[in-house]
Short mmCIF file of N, CA and C and ligand atoms in Angstrom, two decimals:
data_model
loop_
_atom_site.label_atom_id
_atom_site.label_comp_id
_atom_site.label_asym_id
_atom_site.label_seq_id
_atom_site.Cartn_x
_atom_site.Cartn_y
_atom_site.Cartn_z
N MET O 21 -116.92 37.48 -91.15
CA MET O 21 -116.86 36.93 -92.72
C MET O 21 -116.48 38.07 -93.71
N HIS O 22 -115.02 37.15 -93.81
CA HIS O 22 -114.45 38.58 -95.53
C HIS O 22 -115.21 38.20 -96.40
N GLU O 23 -116.34 36.81 -96.92
CA GLU O 23 -117.16 37.86 -97.98
C GLU O 23 -118.71 38.44 -97.72
N LEU O 24 -119.15 38.21 -96.78
CA LEU O 24 -119.93 39.08 -95.98
C LEU O 24 -119.41 40.34 -96.42
N GLY O 25 -118.56 41.35 -95.55
CA GLY O 25 -117.96 42.44 -96.13
C GLY O 25 -117.78 42.67 -97.78
N ILE O 26 -117.33 41.88 -98.41
CA ILE O 26 -117.67 42.51 -99.33
C ILE O 26 -118.99 42.31 -100.26
N VAL O 27 -119.61 42.00 -99.84
CA VAL O 27 -121.07 41.71 -100.60
C VAL O 27 -121.37 43.00 -100.33
N THR O 28 -121.24 43.43 -98.87
CA THR O 28 -122.20 44.61 -98.35
C THR O 28 -121.44 45.90 -99.28
N TYR O 29 -119.97 45.91 -99.29
CA TYR O 29 -119.94 46.82 -100.09
C TYR O 29 -120.21 47.36 -101.20
N VAL O 30 -120.15 45.31 -101.86
CA VAL O 30 -120.72 45.59 -103.63
C VAL O 30 -122.07 46.22 -103.40
N ALA O 31 -123.29 45.20 -103.00
CA ALA O 31 -124.23 46.19 -102.61
C ALA O 31 -124.48 47.72 -102.26
N LYS O 32 -123.81 48.43 -101.76
CA LYS O 32 -123.84 49.45 -101.11
C LYS O 32 -123.19 50.25 -102.85
N SER O 33 -122.02 49.92 -103.16
CA SER O 33 -121.82 50.71 -104.24
C SER O 33 -123.19 50.62 -105.42
N VAL O 34 -123.59 49.31 -105.73
CA VAL O 34 -124.39 48.96 -106.82
C VAL O 34 -125.61 49.73 -106.86
N SER O 35 -126.05 49.91 -104.91
CA SER O 35 -127.51 50.04 -105.27
C SER O 35 -127.28 51.61 -105.36
N LYS O 36 -126.42 52.31 -105.34
CA LYS O 36 -125.87 54.28 -104.71
C LYS O 36 -125.58 53.96 -106.46
N ILE O 37 -124.94 53.72 -107.33
CA ILE O 37 -124.93 53.34 -108.64
C ILE O 37 -126.49 53.79 -109.57
N ALA O 38 -127.38 52.71 -109.01
CA ALA O 38 -128.69 52.32 -109.60
C ALA O 38 -129.24 53.81 -109.44
N ASP O 39 -129.15 54.24 -108.36
CA ASP O 39 -129.58 55.63 -107.54
C ASP O 39 -129.51 56.83 -108.23
N GLU O 40 -128.55 56.84 -108.98
CA GLU O 40 -127.42 57.74 -109.01
C GLU O 40 -127.90 58.41 -110.65
N ASN O 41 -128.55 56.41 -111.10
CA ASN O 41 -128.53 56.56 -112.37
C ASN O 41 -130.39 56.73 -112.68
N ASP O 42 -130.99 56.06 -111.97
CA ASP O 42 -132.43 56.23 -112.16
C ASP O 42 -132.51 54.74 -112.57
N ILE O 43 -131.95 54.11 -111.26
CA ILE O 43 -131.80 52.48 -112.52
C ILE O 43 -133.08 52.12 -111.61
N GLN O 44 -133.79 51.25 -111.96
CA GLN O 44 -135.13 50.28 -111.09
C GLN O 44 -134.72 48.96 -110.85
N LYS O 45 -133.98 48.17 -111.17
CA LYS O 45 -132.91 46.79 -110.97
C LYS O 45 -132.30 46.33 -111.82
N ILE O 46 -131.45 46.13 -110.96
CA ILE O 46 -130.24 45.45 -111.81
C ILE O 46 -130.43 44.28 -112.15
N ALA O 47 -129.86 43.53 -113.28
CA ALA O 47 -129.99 42.40 -113.30
C ALA O 47 -128.56 41.19 -113.38
N GLU O 48 -128.03 41.64 -113.12
CA GLU O 48 -126.01 41.17 -113.25
C GLU O 48 -125.16 42.08 -112.66
N VAL O 49 -124.39 41.46 -111.46
CA VAL O 49 -123.62 41.78 -111.33
C VAL O 49 -121.86 41.31 -111.28
N THR O 50 -121.31 42.01 -111.63
CA THR O 50 -119.53 40.86 -112.59
C THR O 50 -118.36 41.52 -112.02
N LEU O 51 -117.76 40.34 -110.69
CA LEU O 51 -116.97 41.14 -109.86
C LEU O 51 -115.20 41.01 -110.65
N GLN O 52 -114.68 41.32 -110.34
CA GLN O 52 -113.04 40.94 -110.77
C GLN O 52 -112.87 40.39 -109.15
N ILE O 53 -112.15 39.38 -109.27
CA ILE O 53 -111.73 39.26 -107.94
C ILE O 53 -109.69 38.57 -108.08
N GLY O 54 -109.23 38.91 -107.39
CA GLY O 54 -107.45 38.33 -107.71
C GLY O 54 -107.47 37.06 -107.17
N GLU O 55 -107.11 36.27 -107.89
CA GLU O 55 -106.55 34.85 -107.11
C GLU O 55 -105.82 35.10 -106.05
N VAL O 56 -105.37 35.57 -105.47
CA VAL O 56 -104.50 35.01 -104.07
C VAL O 56 -105.05 36.78 -103.15
N SER O 57 -106.32 36.92 -103.50
CA SER O 57 -107.21 37.97 -102.54
C SER O 57 -107.87 36.98 -100.92
N GLY O 58 -107.84 35.41 -101.77
CA GLY O 58 -108.30 35.21 -100.47
C GLY O 58 -109.72 34.91 -100.49
N ILE O 59 -110.28 35.40 -102.10
CA ILE O 59 -111.71 36.19 -101.33
C ILE O 59 -112.46 34.39 -102.26
N VAL O 60 -113.75 33.95 -101.76
CA VAL O 60 -113.63 32.47 -102.41
C VAL O 60 -115.63 32.66 -103.41
N GLY O 61 -115.53 32.85 -104.13
CA GLY O 61 -116.70 33.24 -105.28
C GLY O 61 -117.57 32.30 -104.87
N GLU O 62 -117.42 30.66 -104.46
CA GLU O 62 -118.52 30.01 -104.45
C GLU O 62 -119.22 30.91 -102.65
N TYR O 63 -118.57 31.33 -101.70
CA TYR O 63 -118.96 31.69 -100.55
C TYR O 63 -119.59 33.26 -101.03
N LEU O 64 -119.09 33.64 -101.76
CA LEU O 64 -119.65 34.96 -102.04
C LEU O 64 -120.73 35.25 -102.72
N ILE O 65 -121.51 34.11 -103.51
CA ILE O 65 -122.67 33.44 -104.10
C ILE O 65 -123.40 33.67 -103.00
N ASP O 66 -122.75 32.45 -102.07
CA ASP O 66 -124.37 32.46 -101.63
C ASP O 66 -124.76 33.89 -100.81
N CYS O 67 -123.54 34.10 -99.96
CA CYS O 67 -123.62 35.76 -99.44
C CYS O 67 -124.35 36.73 -99.94
N TRP O 68 -123.88 36.71 -101.30
CA TRP O 68 -124.86 37.71 -102.26
C TRP O 68 -126.53 36.96 -102.84
N ASN O 69 -126.61 36.22 -102.43
CA ASN O 69 -128.17 35.90 -102.49
C ASN O 69 -128.79 35.60 -101.12
N TYR O 70 -128.36 35.40 -100.36
CA TYR O 70 -128.36 36.09 -98.89
C TYR O 70 -129.37 37.68 -98.98
N PHE O 71 -128.46 38.87 -99.23
CA PHE O 71 -127.99 39.94 -98.78
C PHE O 71 -129.33 40.69 -99.82
N ARG O 72 -129.33 40.22 -100.61
CA ARG O 72 -129.58 40.87 -102.20
C ARG O 72 -130.82 41.22 -101.68
N LYS O 73 -131.58 40.80 -100.79
CA LYS O 73 -132.97 40.87 -100.63
C LYS O 73 -133.26 42.20 -99.86
N ASN O 74 -132.24 42.58 -99.41
CA ASN O 74 -132.17 43.93 -98.60
C ASN O 74 -132.49 45.01 -99.30
N TYR O 75 -131.98 44.96 -100.82
CA TYR O 75 -132.02 45.65 -101.34
C TYR O 75 -132.43 46.02 -102.78
N THR O 76 -134.28 46.56 -102.49
CA THR O 76 -134.93 46.52 -103.95
C THR O 76 -133.95 46.21 -104.74
N VAL O 77 -133.77 47.14 -105.47
CA VAL O 77 -132.73 47.38 -106.93
C VAL O 77 -132.15 45.91 -106.77
N LEU O 78 -131.77 45.17 -106.23
CA LEU O 78 -130.82 44.00 -106.32
C LEU O 78 -131.47 42.45 -105.94
N THR O 79 -132.97 42.68 -106.32
CA THR O 79 -133.37 41.70 -105.76
C THR O 79 -133.25 40.28 -106.89
N ASP O 80 -133.71 40.99 -108.33
CA ASP O 80 -133.63 39.91 -108.93
C ASP O 80 -131.61 39.76 -109.84
N ALA O 81 -130.80 40.75 -109.33
CA ALA O 81 -129.51 40.31 -109.40
C ALA O 81 -128.76 39.36 -108.92
N THR O 82 -128.35 38.64 -110.11
CA THR O 82 -127.10 37.28 -109.57
C THR O 82 -125.67 38.07 -110.07
N LEU O 83 -125.00 37.76 -109.35
CA LEU O 83 -123.97 37.44 -108.81
C LEU O 83 -122.99 37.00 -109.83
N GLN O 84 -121.61 37.00 -110.44
CA GLN O 84 -120.71 36.56 -111.70
C GLN O 84 -119.34 37.34 -111.17
N TYR O 85 -118.13 36.16 -111.65
CA TYR O 85 -116.94 36.78 -111.58
C TYR O 85 -115.96 35.84 -111.99
N GLU O 86 -115.10 36.61 -111.57
CA GLU O 86 -114.41 36.72 -112.78
C GLU O 86 -112.96 36.45 -111.67
N THR O 87 -111.82 35.29 -111.77
CA THR O 87 -110.70 35.47 -111.52
C THR O 87 -110.15 36.23 -112.04
N LEU O 88 -108.96 37.02 -111.69
CA LEU O 88 -107.50 37.62 -112.01
C LEU O 88 -106.32 36.97 -111.60
N SER O 89 -105.58 36.66 -112.65
CA SER O 89 -104.28 35.94 -112.14
C SER O 89 -103.50 36.82 -111.22
N ALA O 90 -102.84 36.07 -110.35
CA ALA O 90 -101.56 36.70 -109.65
C ALA O 90 -100.61 36.89 -109.78
N VAL O 91 -100.36 38.65 -110.31
CA VAL O 91 -98.69 38.28 -110.63
C VAL O 91 -98.14 39.05 -109.87
N THR O 92 -96.48 38.71 -109.92
CA THR O 92 -95.40 38.66 -109.13
C THR O 92 -94.43 39.95 -109.53
N TYR O 93 -93.80 40.71 -108.97
CA TYR O 93 -92.45 42.01 -109.50
C TYR O 93 -91.43 41.22 -108.68
N CYS O 94 -89.98 41.35 -109.14
CA CYS O 94 -89.37 41.20 -108.95
C CYS O 94 -87.93 42.04 -109.20
N GLU O 95 -87.95 42.95 -108.20
CA GLU O 95 -87.37 44.32 -108.02
C GLU O 95 -85.29 44.14 -108.03
N GLU O 96 -85.10 42.58 -108.03
CA GLU O 96 -84.01 42.12 -107.96
C GLU O 96 -83.54 42.63 -109.62
N CYS O 97 -84.39 41.69 -110.60
CA CYS O 97 -83.36 41.44 -111.62
C CYS O 97 -85.18 42.19 -112.78
N GLY O 98 -86.34 43.01 -111.86
CA GLY O 98 -87.47 43.52 -113.12
C GLY O 98 -87.96 42.74 -113.85
N LYS O 99 -87.53 41.22 -113.75
CA LYS O 99 -88.99 40.35 -114.25
C LYS O 99 -90.65 39.98 -113.46
N GLU O 100 -91.06 40.04 -113.67
CA GLU O 100 -92.06 39.61 -113.72
C GLU O 100 -92.83 38.00 -113.82
N TYR O 101 -93.19 37.69 -112.69
CA TYR O 101 -93.46 36.21 -112.79
C TYR O 101 -95.13 36.02 -112.19
N GLU O 102 -96.06 34.41 -112.48
CA GLU O 102 -97.16 34.26 -111.51
C GLU O 102 -96.49 33.78 -109.66
N THR O 103 -97.38 34.24 -109.71
CA THR O 103 -97.57 34.35 -107.89
C THR O 103 -97.78 33.06 -107.54
N VAL O 104 -98.88 32.19 -108.00
CA VAL O 104 -99.49 31.63 -107.12
C VAL O 104 -98.22 29.57 -107.94
N GLN O 105 -97.64 30.02 -108.70
CA GLN O 105 -96.73 29.12 -108.99
C GLN O 105 -95.17 29.24 -108.86
N TYR O 106 -94.99 30.30 -107.98
CA TYR O 106 -93.58 30.55 -107.49
C TYR O 106 -93.77 31.16 -106.12
N GLY O 107 -94.37 31.99 -106.15
CA GLY O 107 -94.98 31.98 -104.83
C GLY O 107 -93.66 34.08 -104.49
N ARG O 108 -93.27 33.78 -103.34
CA ARG O 108 -92.46 34.75 -102.63
C ARG O 108 -91.13 34.92 -103.39
N ILE O 109 -90.41 34.16 -103.87
CA ILE O 109 -89.26 34.01 -104.26
C ILE O 109 -89.34 33.74 -105.52
N CYS O 110 -88.54 35.23 -107.07
CA CYS O 110 -88.35 35.09 -107.86
C CYS O 110 -87.63 33.59 -108.13
N PRO O 111 -88.11 33.24 -109.80
CA PRO O 111 -87.84 31.82 -110.13
C PRO O 111 -86.92 32.25 -110.67
N ASN O 112 -86.23 33.38 -111.70
CA ASN O 112 -85.50 33.65 -112.31
C ASN O 112 -84.17 33.99 -111.63
N CYS O 113 -84.38 35.08 -110.54
CA CYS O 113 -83.26 35.21 -109.96
C CYS O 113 -82.82 34.75 -108.36
N GLY O 114 -83.58 34.35 -108.00
CA GLY O 114 -83.71 33.40 -106.48
C GLY O 114 -84.42 34.76 -105.93
N SER O 115 -84.18 35.49 -106.07
CA SER O 115 -84.67 36.92 -105.05
C SER O 115 -85.68 36.82 -104.07
N GLU O 116 -86.00 37.41 -103.11
CA GLU O 116 -87.16 37.37 -102.47
C GLU O 116 -87.46 38.97 -102.39
N LYS O 117 -87.17 39.96 -102.45
CA LYS O 117 -86.97 41.63 -103.04
C LYS O 117 -88.10 41.34 -104.02
N THR O 118 -89.54 41.06 -103.82
CA THR O 118 -90.30 40.82 -105.07
C THR O 118 -91.76 41.74 -104.17
N TYR O 119 -92.95 41.90 -104.72
CA TYR O 119 -93.89 42.46 -104.42
C TYR O 119 -95.07 41.86 -105.54
N LEU O 120 -96.55 41.73 -104.34
CA LEU O 120 -97.77 41.52 -105.45
C LEU O 120 -97.90 42.71 -106.79
N LEU O 121 -98.32 42.79 -107.65
CA LEU O 121 -98.51 43.29 -108.80
C LEU O 121 -100.32 43.69 -108.54
N THR O 122 -100.86 42.45 -108.96
CA THR O 122 -101.81 42.21 -109.02
C THR O 122 -102.19 40.70 -108.95
N GLY O 123 -103.63 40.73 -108.22
CA GLY O 123 -104.26 39.12 -107.85
C GLY O 123 -105.12 40.19 -106.20
N ASN O 124 -104.60 40.34 -105.61
CA ASN O 124 -105.23 40.64 -105.04
C ASN O 124 -106.33 41.52 -104.23
N GLU O 125 -106.61 41.67 -105.80
CA GLU O 125 -107.85 42.49 -106.09
C GLU O 125 -109.56 42.28 -105.52
N CYS O 126 -110.53 42.73 -105.56
CA CYS O 126 -112.09 42.39 -106.02
C CYS O 126 -112.52 43.98 -106.35
N MET O 127 -113.36 44.33 -107.90
CA MET O 127 -113.51 45.15 -108.21
C MET O 127 -114.27 44.87 -109.22
N ILE O 128 -115.72 45.72 -108.39
CA ILE O 128 -117.14 45.71 -110.08
C ILE O 128 -116.44 45.83 -111.34
N LYS O 129 -116.28 44.76 -112.16
CA LYS O 129 -116.68 45.01 -113.82
C LYS O 129 -117.48 45.59 -114.43
N GLU O 130 -118.37 44.63 -114.08
CA GLU O 130 -120.07 45.55 -115.26
C GLU O 130 -121.23 44.93 -114.40
N LEU O 131 -121.89 45.88 -114.31
CA LEU O 131 -123.51 45.54 -114.07
C LEU O 131 -124.12 45.64 -115.43
N LYS O 132 -124.88 44.33 -115.54
CA LYS O 132 -126.21 44.55 -116.35
C LYS O 132 -127.14 45.44 -115.45
N ILE O 133 -128.52 45.90 -116.87
CA ILE O 133 -129.65 46.54 -115.86
C ILE O 133 -130.62 45.33 -116.69
N CYS O 134 -131.90 45.18 -115.97
CA CYS O 134 -133.63 44.77 -116.41
C CYS O 134 -133.99 46.23 -117.59
N GLU O 135 -134.55 44.57 -118.53
CA GLU O 135 -135.35 45.77 -119.44
C GLU O 135 -136.01 46.19 -118.88
N VAL O 136 -137.04 47.84 -119.24
CA VAL O 136 -138.13 47.63 -118.27
C VAL O 136 -138.86 47.60 -119.71
N SER O 137 -139.80 46.59 -118.82
CA SER O 137 -141.25 46.81 -120.09
C SER O 137 -142.02 47.63 -119.32
N PHE O 138 -142.99 48.35 -120.61
CA PHE O 138 -144.31 49.02 -120.14
C PHE O 138 -145.57 47.82 -120.37
N THR O 139 -145.78 46.54 -120.50
CA THR O 139 -146.84 46.80 -120.63
C THR O 139 -148.17 46.29 -119.93
ZN1 LIG I 213 -85.59 37.67 -109.94
#
């Protein structure tokens, strides 16, 4: 499963960051997911809610995500256009010499850390 692989990767990366920075608990993880990455945000959160129990630092961490819109570049006319709307064919010149600039990524955008209270 695609989403589980991503969740595993994110959980490992985040717990490593937490380790290096002496963080006890993460409150929230925000990801940026490309529009055409094929990642389903809802599945990702389901996987996360199941998987986070394996990491002490993540047990209270909720997963959020933002969608990054996909942009394609045309080599023929040098213009950029929306991938989802037009696909692989440039709407300006009709060329197929295009490639994806953004929209296929999955990145960790930010982490929120739980406030530690010593009461
Ligand atoms: Zn073009």
